[in-house]
Backbone as a chain_set.jsonl record, in Angstrom:
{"seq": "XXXXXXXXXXXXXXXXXXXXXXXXXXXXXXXXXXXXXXXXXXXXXXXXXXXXXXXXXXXXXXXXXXXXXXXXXXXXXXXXXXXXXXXXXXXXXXXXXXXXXXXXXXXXXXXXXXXXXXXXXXXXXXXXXXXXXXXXXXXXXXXXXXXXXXXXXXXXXXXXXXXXXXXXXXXXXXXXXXXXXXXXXXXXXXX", "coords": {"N": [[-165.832, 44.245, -25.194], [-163.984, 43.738, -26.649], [-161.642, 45.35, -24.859], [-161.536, 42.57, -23.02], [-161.119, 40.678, -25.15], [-158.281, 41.552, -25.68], [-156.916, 41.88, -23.187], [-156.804, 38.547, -22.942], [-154.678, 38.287, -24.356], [-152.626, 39.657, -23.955], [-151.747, 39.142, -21.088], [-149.991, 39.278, -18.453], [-148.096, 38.941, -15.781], [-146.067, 41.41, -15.311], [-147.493, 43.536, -16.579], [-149.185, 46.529, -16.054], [-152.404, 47.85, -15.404], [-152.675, 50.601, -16.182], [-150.056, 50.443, -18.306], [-151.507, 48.63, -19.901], [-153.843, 49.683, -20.886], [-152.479, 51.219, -22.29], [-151.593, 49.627, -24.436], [-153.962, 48.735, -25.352], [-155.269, 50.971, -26.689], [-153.798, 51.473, -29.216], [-155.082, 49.436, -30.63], [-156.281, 48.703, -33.432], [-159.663, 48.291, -35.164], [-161.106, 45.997, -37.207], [-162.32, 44.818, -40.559], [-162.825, 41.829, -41.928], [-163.236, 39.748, -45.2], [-163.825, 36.588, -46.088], [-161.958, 34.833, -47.525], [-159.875, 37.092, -48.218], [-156.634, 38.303, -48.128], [-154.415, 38.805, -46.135], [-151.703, 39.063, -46.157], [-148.716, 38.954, -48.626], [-146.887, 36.573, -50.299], [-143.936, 37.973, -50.955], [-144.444, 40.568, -50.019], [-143.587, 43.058, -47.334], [-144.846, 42.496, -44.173], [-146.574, 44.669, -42.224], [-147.622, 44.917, -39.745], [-149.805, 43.745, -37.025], [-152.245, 41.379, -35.776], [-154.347, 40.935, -33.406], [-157.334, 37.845, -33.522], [-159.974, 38.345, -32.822], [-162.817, 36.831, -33.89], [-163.22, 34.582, -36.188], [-161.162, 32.578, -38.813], [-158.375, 32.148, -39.32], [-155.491, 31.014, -42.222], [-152.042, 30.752, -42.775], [-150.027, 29.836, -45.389], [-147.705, 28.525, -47.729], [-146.633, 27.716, -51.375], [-145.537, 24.439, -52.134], [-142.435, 23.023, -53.984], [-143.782, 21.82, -55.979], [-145.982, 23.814, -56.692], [-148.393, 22.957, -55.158], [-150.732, 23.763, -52.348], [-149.762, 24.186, -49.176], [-150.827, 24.15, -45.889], [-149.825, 26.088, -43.379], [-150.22, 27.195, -40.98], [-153.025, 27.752, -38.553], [-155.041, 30.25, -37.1], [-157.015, 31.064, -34.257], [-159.672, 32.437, -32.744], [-158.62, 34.707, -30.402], [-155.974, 35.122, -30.498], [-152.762, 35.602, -31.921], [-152.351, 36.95, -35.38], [-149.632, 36.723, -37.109], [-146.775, 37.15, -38.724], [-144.011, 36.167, -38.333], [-141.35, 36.789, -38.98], [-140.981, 38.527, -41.686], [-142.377, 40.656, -40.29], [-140.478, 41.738, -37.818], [-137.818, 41.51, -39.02], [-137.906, 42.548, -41.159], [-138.165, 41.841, -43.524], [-139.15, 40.642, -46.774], [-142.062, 38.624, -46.742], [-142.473, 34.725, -47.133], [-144.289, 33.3, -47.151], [-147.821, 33.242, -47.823], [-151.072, 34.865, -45.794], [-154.315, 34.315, -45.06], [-157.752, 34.707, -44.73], [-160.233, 32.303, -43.802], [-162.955, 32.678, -42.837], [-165.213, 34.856, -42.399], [-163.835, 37.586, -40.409], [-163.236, 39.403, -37.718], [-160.544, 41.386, -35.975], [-157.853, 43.066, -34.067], [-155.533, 45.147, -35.064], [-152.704, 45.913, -35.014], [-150.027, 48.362, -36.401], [-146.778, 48.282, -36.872], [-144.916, 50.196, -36.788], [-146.256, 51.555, -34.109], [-146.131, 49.6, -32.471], [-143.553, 49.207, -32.159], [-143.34, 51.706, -30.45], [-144.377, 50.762, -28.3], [-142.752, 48.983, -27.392], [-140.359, 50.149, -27.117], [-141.251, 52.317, -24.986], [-142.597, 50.803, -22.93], [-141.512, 48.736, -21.039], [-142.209, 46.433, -19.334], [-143.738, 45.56, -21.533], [-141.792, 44.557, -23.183], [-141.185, 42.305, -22.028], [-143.426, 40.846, -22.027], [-143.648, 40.53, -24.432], [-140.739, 38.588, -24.747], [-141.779, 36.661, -23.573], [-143.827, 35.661, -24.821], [-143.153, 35.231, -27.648], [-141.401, 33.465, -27.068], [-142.879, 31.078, -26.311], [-144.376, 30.531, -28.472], [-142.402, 29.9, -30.323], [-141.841, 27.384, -28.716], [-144.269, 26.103, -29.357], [-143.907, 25.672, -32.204], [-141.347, 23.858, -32.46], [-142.394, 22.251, -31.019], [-144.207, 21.018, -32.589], [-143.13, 20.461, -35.141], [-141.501, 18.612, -34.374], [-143.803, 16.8, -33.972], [-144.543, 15.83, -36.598], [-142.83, 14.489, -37.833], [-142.802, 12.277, -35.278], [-145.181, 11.445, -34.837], [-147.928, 9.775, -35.522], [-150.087, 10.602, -38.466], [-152.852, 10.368, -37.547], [-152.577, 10.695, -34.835], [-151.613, 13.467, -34.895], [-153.73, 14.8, -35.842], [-155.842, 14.175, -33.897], [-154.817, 15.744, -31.885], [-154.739, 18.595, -32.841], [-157.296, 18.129, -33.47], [-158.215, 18.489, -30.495], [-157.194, 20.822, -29.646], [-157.953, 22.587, -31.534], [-160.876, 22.835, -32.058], [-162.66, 23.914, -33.665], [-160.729, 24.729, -35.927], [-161.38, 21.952, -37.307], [-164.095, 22.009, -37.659], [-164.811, 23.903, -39.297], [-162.775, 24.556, -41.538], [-161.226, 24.252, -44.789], [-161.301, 20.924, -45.849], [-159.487, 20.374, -47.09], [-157.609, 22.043, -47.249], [-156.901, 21.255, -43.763], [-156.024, 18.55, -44.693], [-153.345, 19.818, -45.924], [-151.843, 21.018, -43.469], [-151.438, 18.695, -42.181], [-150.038, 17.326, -43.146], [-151.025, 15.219, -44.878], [-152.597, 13.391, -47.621], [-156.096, 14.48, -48.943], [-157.601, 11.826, -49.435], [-156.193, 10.212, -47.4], [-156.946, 11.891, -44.752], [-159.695, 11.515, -44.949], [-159.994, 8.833, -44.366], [-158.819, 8.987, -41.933], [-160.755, 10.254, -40.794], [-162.981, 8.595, -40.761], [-162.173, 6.323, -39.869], [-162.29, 7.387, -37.003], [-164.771, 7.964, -36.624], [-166.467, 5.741, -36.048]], "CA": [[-165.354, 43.062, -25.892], [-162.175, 44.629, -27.277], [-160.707, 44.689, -24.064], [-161.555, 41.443, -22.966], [-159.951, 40.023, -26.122], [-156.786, 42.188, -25.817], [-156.178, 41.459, -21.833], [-156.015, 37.428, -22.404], [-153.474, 37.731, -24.918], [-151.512, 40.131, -23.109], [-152.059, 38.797, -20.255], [-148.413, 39.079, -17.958], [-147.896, 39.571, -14.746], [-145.474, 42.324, -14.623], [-148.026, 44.981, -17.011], [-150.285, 47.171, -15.036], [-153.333, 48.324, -15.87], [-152.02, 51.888, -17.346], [-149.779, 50.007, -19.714], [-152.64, 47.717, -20.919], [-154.571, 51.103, -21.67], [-151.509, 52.304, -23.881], [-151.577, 48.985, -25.655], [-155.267, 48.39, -26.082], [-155.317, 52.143, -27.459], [-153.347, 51.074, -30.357], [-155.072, 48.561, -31.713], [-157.527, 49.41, -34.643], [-160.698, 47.174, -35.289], [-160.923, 45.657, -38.702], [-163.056, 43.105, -40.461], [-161.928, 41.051, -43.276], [-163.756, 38.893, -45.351], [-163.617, 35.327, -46.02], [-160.931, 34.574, -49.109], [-158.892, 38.246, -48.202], [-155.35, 38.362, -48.038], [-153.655, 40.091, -45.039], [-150.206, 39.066, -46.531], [-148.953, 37.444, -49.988], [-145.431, 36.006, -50.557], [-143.234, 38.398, -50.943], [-144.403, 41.571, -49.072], [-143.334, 42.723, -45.876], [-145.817, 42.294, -42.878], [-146.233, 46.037, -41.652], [-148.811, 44.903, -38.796], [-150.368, 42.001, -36.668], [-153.49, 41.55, -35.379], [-155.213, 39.953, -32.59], [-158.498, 37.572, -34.301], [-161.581, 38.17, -32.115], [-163.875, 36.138, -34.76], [-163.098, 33.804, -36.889], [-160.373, 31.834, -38.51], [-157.805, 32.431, -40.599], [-154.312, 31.001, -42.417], [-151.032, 31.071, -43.698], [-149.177, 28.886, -46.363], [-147.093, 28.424, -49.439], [-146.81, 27.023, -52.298], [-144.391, 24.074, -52.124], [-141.947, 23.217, -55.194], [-144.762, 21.131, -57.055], [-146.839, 24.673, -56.951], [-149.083, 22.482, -53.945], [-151.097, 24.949, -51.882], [-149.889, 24.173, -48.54], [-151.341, 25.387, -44.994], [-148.532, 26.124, -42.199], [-150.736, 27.683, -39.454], [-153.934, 27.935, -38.865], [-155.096, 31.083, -36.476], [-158.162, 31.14, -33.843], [-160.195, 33.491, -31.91], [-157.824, 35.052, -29.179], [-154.641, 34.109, -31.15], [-152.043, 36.604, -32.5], [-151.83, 36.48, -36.561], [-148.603, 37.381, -37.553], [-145.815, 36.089, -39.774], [-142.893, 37.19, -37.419], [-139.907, 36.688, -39.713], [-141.182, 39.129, -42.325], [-142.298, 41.805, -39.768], [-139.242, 41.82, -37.218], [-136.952, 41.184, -39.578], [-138.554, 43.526, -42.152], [-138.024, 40.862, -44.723], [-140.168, 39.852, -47.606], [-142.721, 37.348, -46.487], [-142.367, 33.95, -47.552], [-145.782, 32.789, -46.993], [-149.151, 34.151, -47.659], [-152.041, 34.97, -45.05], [-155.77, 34.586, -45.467], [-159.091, 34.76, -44.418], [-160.926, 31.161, -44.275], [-164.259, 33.05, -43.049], [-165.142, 36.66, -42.44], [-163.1, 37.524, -39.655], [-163.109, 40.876, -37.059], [-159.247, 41.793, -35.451], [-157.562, 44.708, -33.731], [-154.841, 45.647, -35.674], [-151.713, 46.898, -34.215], [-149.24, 48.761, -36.79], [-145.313, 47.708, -36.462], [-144.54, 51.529, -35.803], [-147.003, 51.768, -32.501], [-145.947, 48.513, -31.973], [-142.05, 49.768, -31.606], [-143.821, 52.663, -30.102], [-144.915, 50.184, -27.178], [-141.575, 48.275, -26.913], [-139.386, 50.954, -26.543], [-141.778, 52.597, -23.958], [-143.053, 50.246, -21.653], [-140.701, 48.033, -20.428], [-142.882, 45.305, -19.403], [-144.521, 45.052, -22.785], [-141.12, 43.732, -23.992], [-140.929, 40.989, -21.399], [-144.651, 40.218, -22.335], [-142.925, 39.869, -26.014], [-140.246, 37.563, -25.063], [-142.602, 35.939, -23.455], [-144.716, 35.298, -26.163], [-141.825, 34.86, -28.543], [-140.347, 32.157, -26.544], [-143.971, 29.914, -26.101], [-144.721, 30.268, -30.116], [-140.93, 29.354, -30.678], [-141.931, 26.182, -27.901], [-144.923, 25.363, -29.827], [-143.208, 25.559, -33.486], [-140.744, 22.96, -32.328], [-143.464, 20.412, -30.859], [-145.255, 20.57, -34.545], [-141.879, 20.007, -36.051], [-141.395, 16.849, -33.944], [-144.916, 15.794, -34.355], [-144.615, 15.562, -38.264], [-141.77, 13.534, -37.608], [-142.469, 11.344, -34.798], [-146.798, 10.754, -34.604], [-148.916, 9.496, -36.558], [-151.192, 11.64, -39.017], [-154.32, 10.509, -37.038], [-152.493, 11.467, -33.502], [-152.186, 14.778, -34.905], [-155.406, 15.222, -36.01], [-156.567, 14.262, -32.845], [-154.418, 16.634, -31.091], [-155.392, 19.667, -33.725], [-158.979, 18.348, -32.654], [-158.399, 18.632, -29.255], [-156.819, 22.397, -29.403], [-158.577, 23.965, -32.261], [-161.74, 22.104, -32.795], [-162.948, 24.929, -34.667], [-160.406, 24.207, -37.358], [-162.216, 20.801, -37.722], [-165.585, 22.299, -37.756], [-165.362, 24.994, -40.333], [-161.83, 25.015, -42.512], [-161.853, 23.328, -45.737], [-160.658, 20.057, -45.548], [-157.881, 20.072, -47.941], [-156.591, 22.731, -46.012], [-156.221, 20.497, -42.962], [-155.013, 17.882, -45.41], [-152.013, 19.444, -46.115], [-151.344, 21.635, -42.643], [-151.172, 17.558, -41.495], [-149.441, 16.856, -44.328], [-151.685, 13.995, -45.876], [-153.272, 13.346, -48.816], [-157.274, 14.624, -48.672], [-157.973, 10.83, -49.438], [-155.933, 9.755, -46.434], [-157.467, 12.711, -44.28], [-160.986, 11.112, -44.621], [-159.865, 7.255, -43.957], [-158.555, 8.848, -40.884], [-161.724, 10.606, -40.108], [-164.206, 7.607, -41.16], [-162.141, 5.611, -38.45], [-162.112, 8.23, -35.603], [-165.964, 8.57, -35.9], [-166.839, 4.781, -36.49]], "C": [[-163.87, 43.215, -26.253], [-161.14, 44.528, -26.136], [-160.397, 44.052, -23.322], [-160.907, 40.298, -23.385], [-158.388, 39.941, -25.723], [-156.188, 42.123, -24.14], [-156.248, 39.68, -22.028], [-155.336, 37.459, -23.323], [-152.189, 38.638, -24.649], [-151.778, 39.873, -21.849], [-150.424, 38.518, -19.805], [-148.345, 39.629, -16.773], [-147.345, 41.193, -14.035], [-146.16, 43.491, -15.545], [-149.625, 45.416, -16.642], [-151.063, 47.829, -16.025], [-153.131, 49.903, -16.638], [-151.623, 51.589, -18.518], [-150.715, 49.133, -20.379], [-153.41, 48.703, -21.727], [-153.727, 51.434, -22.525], [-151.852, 51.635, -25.091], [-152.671, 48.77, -26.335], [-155.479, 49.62, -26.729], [-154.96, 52.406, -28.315], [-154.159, 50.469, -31.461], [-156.471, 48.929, -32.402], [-158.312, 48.184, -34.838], [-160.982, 47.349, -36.661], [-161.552, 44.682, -38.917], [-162.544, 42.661, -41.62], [-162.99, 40.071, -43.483], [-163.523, 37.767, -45.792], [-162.544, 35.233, -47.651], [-159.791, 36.081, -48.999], [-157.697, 37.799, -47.822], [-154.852, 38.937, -47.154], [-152.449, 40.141, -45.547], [-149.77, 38.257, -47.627], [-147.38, 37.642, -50.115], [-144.939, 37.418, -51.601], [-143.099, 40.364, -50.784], [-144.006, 41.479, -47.668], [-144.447, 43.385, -45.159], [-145.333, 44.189, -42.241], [-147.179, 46.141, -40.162], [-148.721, 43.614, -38.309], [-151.189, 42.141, -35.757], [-154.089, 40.497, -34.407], [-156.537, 39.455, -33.144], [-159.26, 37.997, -32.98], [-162.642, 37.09, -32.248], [-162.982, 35.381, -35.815], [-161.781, 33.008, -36.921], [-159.204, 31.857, -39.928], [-156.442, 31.444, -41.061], [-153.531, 31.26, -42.535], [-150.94, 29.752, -44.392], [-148.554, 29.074, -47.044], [-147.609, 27.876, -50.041], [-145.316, 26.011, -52.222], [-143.355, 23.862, -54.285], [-143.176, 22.388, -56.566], [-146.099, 22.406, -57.438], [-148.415, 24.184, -56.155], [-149.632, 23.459, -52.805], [-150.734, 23.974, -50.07], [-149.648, 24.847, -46.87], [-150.203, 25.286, -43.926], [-148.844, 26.513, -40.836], [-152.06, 27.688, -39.738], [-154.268, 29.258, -37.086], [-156.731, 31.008, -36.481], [-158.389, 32.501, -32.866], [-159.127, 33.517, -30.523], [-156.646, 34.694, -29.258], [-154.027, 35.264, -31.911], [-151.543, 36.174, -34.322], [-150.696, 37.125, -36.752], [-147.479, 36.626, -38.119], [-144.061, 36.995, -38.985], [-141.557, 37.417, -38.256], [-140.026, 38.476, -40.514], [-141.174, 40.672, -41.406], [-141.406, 42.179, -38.987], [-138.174, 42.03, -38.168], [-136.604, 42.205, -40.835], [-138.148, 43.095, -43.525], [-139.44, 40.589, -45.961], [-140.871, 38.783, -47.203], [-142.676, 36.177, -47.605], [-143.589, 33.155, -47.597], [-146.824, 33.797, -46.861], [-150.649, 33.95, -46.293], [-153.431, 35.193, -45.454], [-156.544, 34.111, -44.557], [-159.656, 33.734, -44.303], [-162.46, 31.344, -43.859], [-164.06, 34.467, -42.59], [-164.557, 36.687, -41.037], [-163.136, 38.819, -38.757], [-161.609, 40.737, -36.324], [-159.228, 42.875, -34.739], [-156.104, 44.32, -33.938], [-153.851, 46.734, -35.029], [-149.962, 47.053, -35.19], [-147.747, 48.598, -36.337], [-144.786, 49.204, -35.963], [-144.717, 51.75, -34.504], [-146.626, 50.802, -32.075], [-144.096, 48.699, -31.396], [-142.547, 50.638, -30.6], [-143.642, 52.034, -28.015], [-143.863, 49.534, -26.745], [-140.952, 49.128, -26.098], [-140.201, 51.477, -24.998], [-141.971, 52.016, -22.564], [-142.574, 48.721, -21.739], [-141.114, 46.938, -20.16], [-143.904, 44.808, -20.436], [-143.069, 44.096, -23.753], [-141.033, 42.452, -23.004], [-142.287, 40.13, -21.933], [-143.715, 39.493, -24.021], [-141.78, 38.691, -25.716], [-140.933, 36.211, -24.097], [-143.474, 35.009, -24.35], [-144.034, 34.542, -26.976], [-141.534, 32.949, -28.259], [-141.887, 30.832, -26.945], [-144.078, 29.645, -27.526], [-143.397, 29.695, -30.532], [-141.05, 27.514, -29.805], [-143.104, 25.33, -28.949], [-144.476, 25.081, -31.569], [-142.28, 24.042, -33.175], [-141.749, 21.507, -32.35], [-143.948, 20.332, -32.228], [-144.565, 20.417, -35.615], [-141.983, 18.391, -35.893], [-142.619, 15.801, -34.076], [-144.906, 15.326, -35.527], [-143.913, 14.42, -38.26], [-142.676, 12.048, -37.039], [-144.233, 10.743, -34.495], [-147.03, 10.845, -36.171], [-149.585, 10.212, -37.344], [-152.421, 11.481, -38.087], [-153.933, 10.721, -35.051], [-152.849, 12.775, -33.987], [-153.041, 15.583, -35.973], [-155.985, 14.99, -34.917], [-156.002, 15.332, -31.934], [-155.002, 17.869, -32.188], [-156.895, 19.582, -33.176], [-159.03, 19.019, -31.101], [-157.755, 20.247, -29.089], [-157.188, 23.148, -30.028], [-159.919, 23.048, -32.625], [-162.434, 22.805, -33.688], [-162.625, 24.922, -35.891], [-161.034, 22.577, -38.2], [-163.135, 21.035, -38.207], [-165.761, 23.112, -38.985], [-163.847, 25.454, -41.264], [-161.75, 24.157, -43.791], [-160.92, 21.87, -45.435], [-159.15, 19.714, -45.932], [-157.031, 20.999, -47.07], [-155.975, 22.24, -44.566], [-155.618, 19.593, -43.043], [-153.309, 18.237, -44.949], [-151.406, 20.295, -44.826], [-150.776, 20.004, -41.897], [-149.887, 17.099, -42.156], [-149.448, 14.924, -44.569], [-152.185, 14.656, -47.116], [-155.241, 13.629, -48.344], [-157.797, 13.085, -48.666], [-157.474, 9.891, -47.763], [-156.65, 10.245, -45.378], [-159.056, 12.145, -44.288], [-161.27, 9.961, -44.009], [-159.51, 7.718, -42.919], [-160.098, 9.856, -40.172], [-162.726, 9.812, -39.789], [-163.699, 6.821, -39.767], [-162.0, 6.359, -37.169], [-164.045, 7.91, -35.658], [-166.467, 6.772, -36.241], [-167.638, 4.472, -34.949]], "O": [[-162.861, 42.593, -25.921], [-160.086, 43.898, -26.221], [-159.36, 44.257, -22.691], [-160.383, 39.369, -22.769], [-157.608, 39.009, -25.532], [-154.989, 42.336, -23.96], [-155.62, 39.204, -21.082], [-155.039, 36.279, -23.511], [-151.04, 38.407, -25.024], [-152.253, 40.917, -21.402], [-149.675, 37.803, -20.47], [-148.535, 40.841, -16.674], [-147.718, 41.855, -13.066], [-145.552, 44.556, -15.442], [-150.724, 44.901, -16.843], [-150.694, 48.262, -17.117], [-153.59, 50.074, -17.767], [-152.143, 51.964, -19.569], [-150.555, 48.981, -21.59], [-153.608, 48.625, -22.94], [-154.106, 51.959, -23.572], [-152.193, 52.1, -26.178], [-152.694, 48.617, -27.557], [-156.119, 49.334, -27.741], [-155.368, 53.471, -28.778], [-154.116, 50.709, -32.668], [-157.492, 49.359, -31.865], [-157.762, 47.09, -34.708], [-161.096, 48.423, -37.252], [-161.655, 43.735, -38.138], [-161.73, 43.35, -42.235], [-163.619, 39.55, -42.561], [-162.34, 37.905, -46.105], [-162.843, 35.779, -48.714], [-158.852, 36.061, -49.794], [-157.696, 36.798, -47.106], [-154.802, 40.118, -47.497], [-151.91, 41.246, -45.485], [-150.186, 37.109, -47.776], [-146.795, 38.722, -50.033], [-145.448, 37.757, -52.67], [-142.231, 41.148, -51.168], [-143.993, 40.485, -46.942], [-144.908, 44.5, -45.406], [-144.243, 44.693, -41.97], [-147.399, 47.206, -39.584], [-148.044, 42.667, -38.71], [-150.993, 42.976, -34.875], [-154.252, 39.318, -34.723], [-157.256, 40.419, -33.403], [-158.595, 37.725, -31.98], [-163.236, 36.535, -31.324], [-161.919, 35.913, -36.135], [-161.183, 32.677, -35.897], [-159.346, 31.62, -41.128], [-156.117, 30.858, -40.028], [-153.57, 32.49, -42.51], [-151.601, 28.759, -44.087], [-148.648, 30.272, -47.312], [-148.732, 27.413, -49.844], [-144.202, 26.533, -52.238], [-143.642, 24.408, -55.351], [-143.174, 22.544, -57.787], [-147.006, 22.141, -58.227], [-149.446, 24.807, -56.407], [-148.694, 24.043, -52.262], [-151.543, 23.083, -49.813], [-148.782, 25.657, -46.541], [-149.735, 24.164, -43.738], [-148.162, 26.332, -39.827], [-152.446, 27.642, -40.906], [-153.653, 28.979, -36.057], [-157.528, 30.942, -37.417], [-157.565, 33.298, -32.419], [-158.907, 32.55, -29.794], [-156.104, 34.039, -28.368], [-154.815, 35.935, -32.577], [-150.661, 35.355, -34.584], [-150.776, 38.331, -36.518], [-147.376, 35.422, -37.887], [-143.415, 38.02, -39.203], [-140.82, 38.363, -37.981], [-139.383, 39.436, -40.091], [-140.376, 41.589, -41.602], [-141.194, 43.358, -39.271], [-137.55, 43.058, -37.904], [-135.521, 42.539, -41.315], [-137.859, 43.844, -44.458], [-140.604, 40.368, -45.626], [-140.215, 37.747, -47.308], [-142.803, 36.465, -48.795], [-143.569, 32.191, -48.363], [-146.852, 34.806, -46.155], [-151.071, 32.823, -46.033], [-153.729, 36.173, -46.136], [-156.229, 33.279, -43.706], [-160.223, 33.896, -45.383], [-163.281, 30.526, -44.275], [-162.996, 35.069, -42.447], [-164.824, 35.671, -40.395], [-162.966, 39.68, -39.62], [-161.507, 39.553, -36.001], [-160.191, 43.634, -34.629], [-155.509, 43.466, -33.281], [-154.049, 47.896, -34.673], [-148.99, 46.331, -34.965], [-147.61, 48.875, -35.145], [-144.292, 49.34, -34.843], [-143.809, 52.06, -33.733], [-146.694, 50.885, -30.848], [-143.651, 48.289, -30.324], [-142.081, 50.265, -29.523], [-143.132, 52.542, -27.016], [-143.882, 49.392, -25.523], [-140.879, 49.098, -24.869], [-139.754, 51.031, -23.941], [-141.667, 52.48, -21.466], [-143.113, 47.789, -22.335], [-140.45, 46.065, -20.718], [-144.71, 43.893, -20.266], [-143.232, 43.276, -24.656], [-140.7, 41.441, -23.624], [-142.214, 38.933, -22.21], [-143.378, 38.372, -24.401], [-141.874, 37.743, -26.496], [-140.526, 35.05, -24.052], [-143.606, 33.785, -24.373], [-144.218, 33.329, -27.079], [-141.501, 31.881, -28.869], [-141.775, 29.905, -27.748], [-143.868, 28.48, -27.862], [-143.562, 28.756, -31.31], [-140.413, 26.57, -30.272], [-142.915, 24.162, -29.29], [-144.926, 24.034, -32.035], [-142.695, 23.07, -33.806], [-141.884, 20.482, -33.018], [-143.958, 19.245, -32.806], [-144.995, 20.269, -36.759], [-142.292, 17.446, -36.618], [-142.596, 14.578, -34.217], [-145.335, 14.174, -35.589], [-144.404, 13.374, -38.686], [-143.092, 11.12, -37.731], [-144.405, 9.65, -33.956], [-146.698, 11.411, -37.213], [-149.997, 11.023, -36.515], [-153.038, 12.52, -37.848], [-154.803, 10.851, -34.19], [-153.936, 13.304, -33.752], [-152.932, 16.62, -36.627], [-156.946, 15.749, -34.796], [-156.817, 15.838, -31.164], [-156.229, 17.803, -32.116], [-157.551, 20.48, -32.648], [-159.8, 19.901, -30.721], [-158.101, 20.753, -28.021], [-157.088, 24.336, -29.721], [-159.827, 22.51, -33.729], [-162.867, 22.151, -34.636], [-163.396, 25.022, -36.845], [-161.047, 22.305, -39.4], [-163.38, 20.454, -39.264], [-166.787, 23.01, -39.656], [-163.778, 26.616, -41.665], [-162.424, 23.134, -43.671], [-159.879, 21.931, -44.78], [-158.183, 19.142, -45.429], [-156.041, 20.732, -46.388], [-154.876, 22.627, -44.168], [-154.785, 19.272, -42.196], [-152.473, 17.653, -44.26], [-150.192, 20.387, -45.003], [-149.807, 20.044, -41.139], [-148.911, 16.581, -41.615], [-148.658, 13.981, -44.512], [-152.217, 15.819, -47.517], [-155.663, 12.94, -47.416], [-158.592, 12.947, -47.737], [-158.227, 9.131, -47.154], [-157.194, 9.342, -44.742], [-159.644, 12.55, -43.285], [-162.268, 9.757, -43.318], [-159.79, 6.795, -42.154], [-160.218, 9.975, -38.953], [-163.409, 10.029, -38.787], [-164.43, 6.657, -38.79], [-161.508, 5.728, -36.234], [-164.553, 7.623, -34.575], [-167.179, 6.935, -37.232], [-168.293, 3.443, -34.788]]}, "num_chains": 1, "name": "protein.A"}
């Protein structure tokens, strides 16, 4: 299972089966339970973990002290708060648990460990880098330029999972509606 997980999210043309063994040999298996913290505003991120199971967040708190969600993270999906750990900054947003959760856990040391080394693990990274930097933008412009009930239908259509089992308010404000609006747009999707 483990390295099933850990080959589709490294998944890159130019790293051979040796270097996949270095990297899957890193990563530590961990479970977490539902309401845990992996990261809270204003530590720095010393790790990041591939989910296996479940489903987890991040968020702030905006200036009204408003709990809201900024990502939401699924099975076969890299959690990590990149600013904080690259950067080796204080995190600005906290990470949690929204049900019990299993990972493999790969330390920012071994994780240099693997850069410096193997050469096609950093192309896999700006690889990576670049697509999460592609999809950050589109969910900028969506806020902007769709509707709340487009993207809720797009969120449906790529994580339906987060539909099925996160609390609602939490998809409230990752939409950024009101929970009251968030239901008038559900009542007319399922009518």
């Amino acid at each position: 299972m483990k390295e099933q997980i850990l080959r589709q999210v490294y998944q890159h043309p130019e790293l051979s089966d040796s270097d996949l063994e270095k990297i899957f040999s890193i990563h530590e298996k961990i479970q977490l339970k539902k309401g845990d913290f992996i990261l809270k505003e204003g530590q720095t991120a010393n790790n990041y973990m591939v989910l296996e199971k479940g489903i987890m967040r991040s968020f702030v708190y905006d200036y009204n002290g408003d709990d809201i969600t900024t990502n939401f993270f699924i099975e076969n999906e890299i959690v990590i708060e990149v600013s904080s750990l690259f950067q080796r900054i204080p995190a600005k947003e906290y990470m949690q648990s929204l049900t019990d959760c299993s990972c493999y856990k790969i330390d920012f040391d071994k994780f240099q460990e693997l850069f410096h080394s193997i050469e096609n693990f950093r192309e896999w990274g700006r690889a990576w880098l670049s697509n999460s930097l592609f999809e950050f933008k589109q969910r900028s412009v969506s806020i902007i330029k769709e509707s709340a009930t487009d993207r809720y239908l797009t969120l449906l259509k790529r994580k339906p999972q987060i539909i099925q089992q996160a609390p609602l308010k939490n998809i409230a404000s990752f939409l950024g509606v009101t929970d009251s609006s968030l239901s008038r747009i559900r009542k007319s999707i399922n009518l």
